[in-house]
Coordinates of C-alpha atoms in Angstrom, one line a residue:
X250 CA 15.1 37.2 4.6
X251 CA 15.7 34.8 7.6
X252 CA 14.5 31.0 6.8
X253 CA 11.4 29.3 9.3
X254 CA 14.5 27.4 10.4
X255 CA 16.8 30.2 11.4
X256 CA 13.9 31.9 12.8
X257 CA 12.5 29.0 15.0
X258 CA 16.1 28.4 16.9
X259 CA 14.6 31.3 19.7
X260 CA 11.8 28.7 20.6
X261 CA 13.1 27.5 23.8
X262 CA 13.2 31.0 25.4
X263 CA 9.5 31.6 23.6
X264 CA 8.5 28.4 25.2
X265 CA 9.5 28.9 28.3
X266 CA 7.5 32.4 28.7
X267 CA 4.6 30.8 27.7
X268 CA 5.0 27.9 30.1
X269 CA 5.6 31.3 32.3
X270 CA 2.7 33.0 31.7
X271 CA 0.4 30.8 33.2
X272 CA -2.3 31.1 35.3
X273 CA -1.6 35.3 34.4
X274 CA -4.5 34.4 31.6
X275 CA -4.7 33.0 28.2
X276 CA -1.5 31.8 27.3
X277 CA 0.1 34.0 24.3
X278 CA 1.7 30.4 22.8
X279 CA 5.4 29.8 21.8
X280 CA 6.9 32.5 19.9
X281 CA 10.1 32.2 16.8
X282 CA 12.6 35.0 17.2
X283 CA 10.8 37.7 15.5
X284 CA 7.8 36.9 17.7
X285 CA 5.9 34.6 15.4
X286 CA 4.1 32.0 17.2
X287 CA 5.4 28.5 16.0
X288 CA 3.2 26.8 13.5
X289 CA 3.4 23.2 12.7
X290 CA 1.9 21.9 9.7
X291 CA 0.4 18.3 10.2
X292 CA -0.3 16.4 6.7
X293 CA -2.9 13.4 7.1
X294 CA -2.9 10.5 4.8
X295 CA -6.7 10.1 5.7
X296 CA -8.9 11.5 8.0
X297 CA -11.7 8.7 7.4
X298 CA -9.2 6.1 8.8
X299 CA -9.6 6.3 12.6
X300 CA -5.9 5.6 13.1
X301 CA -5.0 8.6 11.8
X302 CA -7.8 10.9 13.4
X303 CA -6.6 9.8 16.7
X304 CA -2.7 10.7 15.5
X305 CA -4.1 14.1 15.0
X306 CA -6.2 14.6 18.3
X307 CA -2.7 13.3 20.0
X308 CA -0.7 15.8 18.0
X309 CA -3.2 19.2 18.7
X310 CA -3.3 18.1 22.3
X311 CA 0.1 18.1 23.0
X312 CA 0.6 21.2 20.9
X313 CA -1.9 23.1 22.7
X314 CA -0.4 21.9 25.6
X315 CA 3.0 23.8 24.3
X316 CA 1.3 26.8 23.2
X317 CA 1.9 25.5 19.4
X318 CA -0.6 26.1 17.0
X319 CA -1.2 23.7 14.7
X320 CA -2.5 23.4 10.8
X321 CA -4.3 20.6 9.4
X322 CA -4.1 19.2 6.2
X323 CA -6.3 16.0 4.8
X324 CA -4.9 14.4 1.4
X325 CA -8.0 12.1 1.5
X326 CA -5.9 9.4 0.7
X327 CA -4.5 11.0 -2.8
X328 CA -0.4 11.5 -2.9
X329 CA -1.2 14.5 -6.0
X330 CA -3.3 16.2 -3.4
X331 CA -0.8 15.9 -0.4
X332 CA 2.2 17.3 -2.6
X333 CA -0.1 20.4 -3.0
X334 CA -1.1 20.8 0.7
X335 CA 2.6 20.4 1.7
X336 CA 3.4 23.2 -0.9
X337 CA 1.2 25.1 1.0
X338 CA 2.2 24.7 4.3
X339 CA 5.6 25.5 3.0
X340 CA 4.0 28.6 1.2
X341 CA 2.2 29.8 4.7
X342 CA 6.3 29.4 5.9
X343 CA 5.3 27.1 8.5
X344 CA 8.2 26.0 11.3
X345 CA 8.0 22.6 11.1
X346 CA 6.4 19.5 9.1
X347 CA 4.4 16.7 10.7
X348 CA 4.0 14.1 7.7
X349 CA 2.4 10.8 7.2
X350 CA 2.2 10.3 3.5
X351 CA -0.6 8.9 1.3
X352 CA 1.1 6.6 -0.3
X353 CA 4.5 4.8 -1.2
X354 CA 4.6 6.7 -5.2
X355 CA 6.4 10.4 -4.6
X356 CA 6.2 10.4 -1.3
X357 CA 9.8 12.0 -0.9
X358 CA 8.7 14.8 -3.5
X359 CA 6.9 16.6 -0.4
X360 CA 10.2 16.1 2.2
X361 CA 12.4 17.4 -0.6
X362 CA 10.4 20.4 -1.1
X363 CA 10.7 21.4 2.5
X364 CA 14.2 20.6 2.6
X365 CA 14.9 23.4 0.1
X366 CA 12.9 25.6 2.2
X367 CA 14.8 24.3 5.4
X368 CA 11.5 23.5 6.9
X369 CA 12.3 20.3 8.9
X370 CA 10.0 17.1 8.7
X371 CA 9.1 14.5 11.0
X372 CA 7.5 11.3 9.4
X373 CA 4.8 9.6 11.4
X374 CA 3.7 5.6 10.6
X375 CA 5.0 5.6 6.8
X376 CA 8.9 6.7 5.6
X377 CA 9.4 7.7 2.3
X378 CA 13.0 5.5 1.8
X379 CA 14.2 7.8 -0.8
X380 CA 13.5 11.2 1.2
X381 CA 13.2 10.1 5.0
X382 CA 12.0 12.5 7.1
X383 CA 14.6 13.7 9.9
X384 CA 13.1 11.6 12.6
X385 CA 10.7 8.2 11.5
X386 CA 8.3 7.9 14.7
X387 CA 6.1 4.8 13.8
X388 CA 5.8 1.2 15.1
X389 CA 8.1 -1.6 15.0
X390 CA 5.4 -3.3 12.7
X391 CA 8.2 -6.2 11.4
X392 CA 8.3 -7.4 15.5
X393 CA 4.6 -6.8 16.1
X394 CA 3.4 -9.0 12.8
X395 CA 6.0 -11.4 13.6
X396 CA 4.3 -11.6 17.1
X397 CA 1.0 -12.0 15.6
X398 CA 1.8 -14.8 13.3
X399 CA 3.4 -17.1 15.7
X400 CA 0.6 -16.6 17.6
X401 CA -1.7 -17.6 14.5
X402 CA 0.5 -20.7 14.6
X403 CA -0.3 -21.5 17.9
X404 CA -3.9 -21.2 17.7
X405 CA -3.7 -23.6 14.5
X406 CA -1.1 -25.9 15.6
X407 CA 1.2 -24.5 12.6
X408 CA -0.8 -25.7 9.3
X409 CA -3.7 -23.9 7.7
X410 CA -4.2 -22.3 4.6
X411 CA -3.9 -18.4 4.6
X412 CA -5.3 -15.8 2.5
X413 CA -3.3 -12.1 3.2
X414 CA -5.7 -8.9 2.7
X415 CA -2.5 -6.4 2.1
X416 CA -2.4 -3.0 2.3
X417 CA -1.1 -0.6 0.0
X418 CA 2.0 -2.0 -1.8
X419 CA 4.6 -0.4 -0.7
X420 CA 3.9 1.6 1.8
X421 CA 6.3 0.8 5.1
X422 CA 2.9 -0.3 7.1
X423 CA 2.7 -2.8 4.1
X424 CA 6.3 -3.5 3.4
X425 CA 6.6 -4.2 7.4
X426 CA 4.1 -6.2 8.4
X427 CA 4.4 -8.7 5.5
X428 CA 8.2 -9.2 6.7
X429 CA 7.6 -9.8 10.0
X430 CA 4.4 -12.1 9.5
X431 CA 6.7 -13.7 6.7
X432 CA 9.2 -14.5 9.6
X433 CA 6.8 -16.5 11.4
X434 CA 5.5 -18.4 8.6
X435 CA 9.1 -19.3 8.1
X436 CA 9.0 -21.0 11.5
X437 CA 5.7 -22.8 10.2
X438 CA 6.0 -24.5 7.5
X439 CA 2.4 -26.3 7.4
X440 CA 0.6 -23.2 7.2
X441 CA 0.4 -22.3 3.4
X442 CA -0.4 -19.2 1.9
X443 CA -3.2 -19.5 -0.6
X444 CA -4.3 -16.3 -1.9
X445 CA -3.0 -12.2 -1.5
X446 CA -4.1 -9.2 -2.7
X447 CA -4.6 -5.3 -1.4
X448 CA -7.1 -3.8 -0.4
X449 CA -5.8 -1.0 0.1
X450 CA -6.6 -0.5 3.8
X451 CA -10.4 -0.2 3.0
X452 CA -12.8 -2.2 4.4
X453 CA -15.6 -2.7 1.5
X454 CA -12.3 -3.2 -0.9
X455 CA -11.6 -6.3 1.4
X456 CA -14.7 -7.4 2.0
X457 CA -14.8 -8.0 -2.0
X458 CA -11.5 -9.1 -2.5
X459 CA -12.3 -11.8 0.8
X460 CA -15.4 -13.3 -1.0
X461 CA -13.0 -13.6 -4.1
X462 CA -10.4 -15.1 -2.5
X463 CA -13.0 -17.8 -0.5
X464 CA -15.2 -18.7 -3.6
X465 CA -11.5 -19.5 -5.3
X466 CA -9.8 -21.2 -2.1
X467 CA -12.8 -22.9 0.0
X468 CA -10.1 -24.4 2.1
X469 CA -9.3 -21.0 3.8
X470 CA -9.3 -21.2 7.3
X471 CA -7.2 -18.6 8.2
X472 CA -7.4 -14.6 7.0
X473 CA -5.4 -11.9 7.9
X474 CA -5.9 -8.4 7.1
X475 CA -2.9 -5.6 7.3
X476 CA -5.1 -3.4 9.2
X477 CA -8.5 -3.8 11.2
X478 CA -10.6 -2.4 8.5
X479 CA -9.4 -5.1 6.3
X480 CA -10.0 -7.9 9.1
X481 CA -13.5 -6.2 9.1
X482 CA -14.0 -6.9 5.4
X483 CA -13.0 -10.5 6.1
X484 CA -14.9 -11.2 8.7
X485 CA -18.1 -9.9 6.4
X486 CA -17.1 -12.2 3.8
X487 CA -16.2 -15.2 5.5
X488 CA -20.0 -14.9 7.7
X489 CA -21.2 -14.9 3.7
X490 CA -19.7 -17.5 2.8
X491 CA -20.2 -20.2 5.7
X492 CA -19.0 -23.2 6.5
X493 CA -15.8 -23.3 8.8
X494 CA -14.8 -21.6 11.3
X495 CA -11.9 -19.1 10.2
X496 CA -9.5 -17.8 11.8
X497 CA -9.4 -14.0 11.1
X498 CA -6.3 -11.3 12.1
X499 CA -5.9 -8.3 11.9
X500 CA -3.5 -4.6 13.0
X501 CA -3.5 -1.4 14.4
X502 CA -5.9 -1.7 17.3
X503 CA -8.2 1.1 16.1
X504 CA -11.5 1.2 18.2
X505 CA -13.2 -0.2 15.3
X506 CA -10.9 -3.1 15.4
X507 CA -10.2 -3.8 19.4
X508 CA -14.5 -3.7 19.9
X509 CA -14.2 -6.5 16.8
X510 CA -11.8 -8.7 18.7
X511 CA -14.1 -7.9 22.3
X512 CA -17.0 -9.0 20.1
X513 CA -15.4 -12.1 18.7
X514 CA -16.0 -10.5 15.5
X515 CA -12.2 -10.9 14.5
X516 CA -10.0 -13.2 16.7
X517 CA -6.7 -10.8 17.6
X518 CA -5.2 -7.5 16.2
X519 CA -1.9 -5.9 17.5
X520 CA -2.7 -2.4 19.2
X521 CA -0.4 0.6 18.0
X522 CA -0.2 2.7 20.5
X523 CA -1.1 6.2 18.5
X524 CA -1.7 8.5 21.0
X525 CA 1.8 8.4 22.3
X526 CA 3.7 8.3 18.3
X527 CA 1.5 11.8 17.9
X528 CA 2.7 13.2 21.0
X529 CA 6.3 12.1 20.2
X530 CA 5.9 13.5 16.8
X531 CA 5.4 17.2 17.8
X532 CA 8.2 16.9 20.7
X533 CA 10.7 16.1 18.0
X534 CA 9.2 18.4 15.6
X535 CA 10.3 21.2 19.2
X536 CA 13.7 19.2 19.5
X537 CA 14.9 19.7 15.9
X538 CA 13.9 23.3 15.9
X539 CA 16.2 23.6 19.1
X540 CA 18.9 22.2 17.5
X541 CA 18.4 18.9 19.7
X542 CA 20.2 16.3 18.2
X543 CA 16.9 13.5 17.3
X544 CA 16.7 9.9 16.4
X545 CA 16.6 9.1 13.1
X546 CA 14.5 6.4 14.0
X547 CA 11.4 5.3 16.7
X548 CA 10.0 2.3 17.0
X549 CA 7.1 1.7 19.2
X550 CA 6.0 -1.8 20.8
X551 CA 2.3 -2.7 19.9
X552 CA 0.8 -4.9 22.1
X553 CA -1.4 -8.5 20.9
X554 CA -5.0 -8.3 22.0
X555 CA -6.6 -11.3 21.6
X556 CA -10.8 -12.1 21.9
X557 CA -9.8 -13.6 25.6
X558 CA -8.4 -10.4 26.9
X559 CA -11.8 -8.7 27.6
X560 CA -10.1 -6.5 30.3
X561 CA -7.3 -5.4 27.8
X562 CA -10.0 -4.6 25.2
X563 CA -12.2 -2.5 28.1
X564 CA -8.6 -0.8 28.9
X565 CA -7.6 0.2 25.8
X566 CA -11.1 1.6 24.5
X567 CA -11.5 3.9 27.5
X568 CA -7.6 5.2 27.0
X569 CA -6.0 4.4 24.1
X570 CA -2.2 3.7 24.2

């Protein structure tokens, strides 16, 4: 019995005669060897996170554009649940893996698994270290949170006290951004942090762990969450709790988060630019299974928006990048 790998190394000639056939009606889709269409499996951390919904509306575009079909699978944020989706997908003897895992613990059981069944995986946004996937597409988040830090600094003439909403430990989102935000402190010595905790991406999680961190640090002044929904949280807390003006940060550049920073809401976020990583992620997924030879790393740029760049903001909600 051939492996999904063996079998998907006809797809360029399959894609080809779709790309051929149209315009001659609906298009009969890519095609493996034995004339099974190619099916990628695409594994969501969590749907209820808009970053990751607009990874997946990326990733079905450009497959339909391809004529690749495309399964779904939503681990609602539990790494158990994702190992049993994945063993699915591999089950269903999909051609390919699109992965972004739900969580830092056993995330490489789910890449080992489909290594066995030679089922190739591309890792979107999160890496497992152990187990990387065979291409990492995600952003550069240790430039971009370096970027936003130093412009923290700026806006507070280098000294403040900081309290850091953090995501889920370990996770490279988590592991990233604290690096690269940890380089600019570095370069500012007068801004102290004060307080840190996860809140594991969610928004009423660091909304309670903000009024926590303000009723035991009044001297706050500057918040940063790891991801919009966190800044979100802040912001809630911090209106609460009066008094000074804060300073509040945060990443990704979901809608939720750049209508925030248009608002004034939150002060700046850093804009990922997840339309293009999901579009990237299932032309890799196409390379490997052509025997392309593939990155094993790809870093996007994301791009500082700040509450002054109303235009930018207005830009970026009508077309994400």
């Amino acid at each position: 019995m051939k492996t999904p790998r063996v079998i998907a190394t006809g797809v360029v000639a399959a894609l080809a005669l779709g790309a051929a056939a149209c315009g001659r009606g609906e298009d009969a889709g890519a095609k493996t060897a034995d004339g099974k269409p190619v099916t990628i499996g695409l594994a969501v951390a969590n749907l209820q996170a808009d970053f990751f919904n607009q990874i997946k509306q990326s990733v079905e575009a450009e497959a339909k554009k391809k004529g690749v079909k495309v399964i779904v699978s939503d681990a609602r944020g539990d790494a158990a649940t994702q190992v049993n989706q994945i063993q699915d997908f591999i089950s269903r003897q999909v051609s390919a893996i699109i992965y972004i895992p739900a969580g830092a613990t056993a995330a490489g059981v789910p890449v080992k698994a489909a290594n066995r069944a030679h089922i190739p995986v591309v890792t979107v946004d999160r890496n497992p270290p152990d187990v990387p996937g065979e291409s990492f597409i995600a952003t550069d988040s240790v430039a971009a949170a370096k970027t936003l830090g130093e412009w923290v600094s700026k806006q507070k003439g280098g000294k403040g006290q900081l309290a850091i909403l953090q995501g889920q430990i370990g996770t490279t989102p988590q592991v990233d951004r604290q690096k690269g935000f940890g380089q600019a402190l570095a370069e500012s010595p007068g801004i102290k942090v004060v307080s840190q905790q996860s809140a594991d991406w969610a928004q009423d999680k660091a909304y309670s762990v903000a009024q926590d961190m303000l009723q035991a640090h009044p001297g706050i002044d500057i918040m940063w969450g790891q991801a919009d929904a966190m800044a979100l949280g802040a912001a809630q807390a911090a209106k609460g709790a009066g008094g000074k003006k804060r300073l509040i940060v945060g990443f990704d550049g979901d809608f939720a988060g750049i209508k925030a920073v248009r608002k004034g809401t939150i002060d700046a976020t850093m804009v990922q630019q997840t339309q293009k990583m999901g579009r990237m992620a299932v032309d890799t997924a196409l390379d490997i299974l052509n025997k392309k030879k593939v990155p094993a790393m790809q870093l996007q740029p994301a791009y500082l928006l700040t509450k002054d760049d109303t235009a930018k903001a207005d830009q970026y909600l009508k077309s994400h990048p």
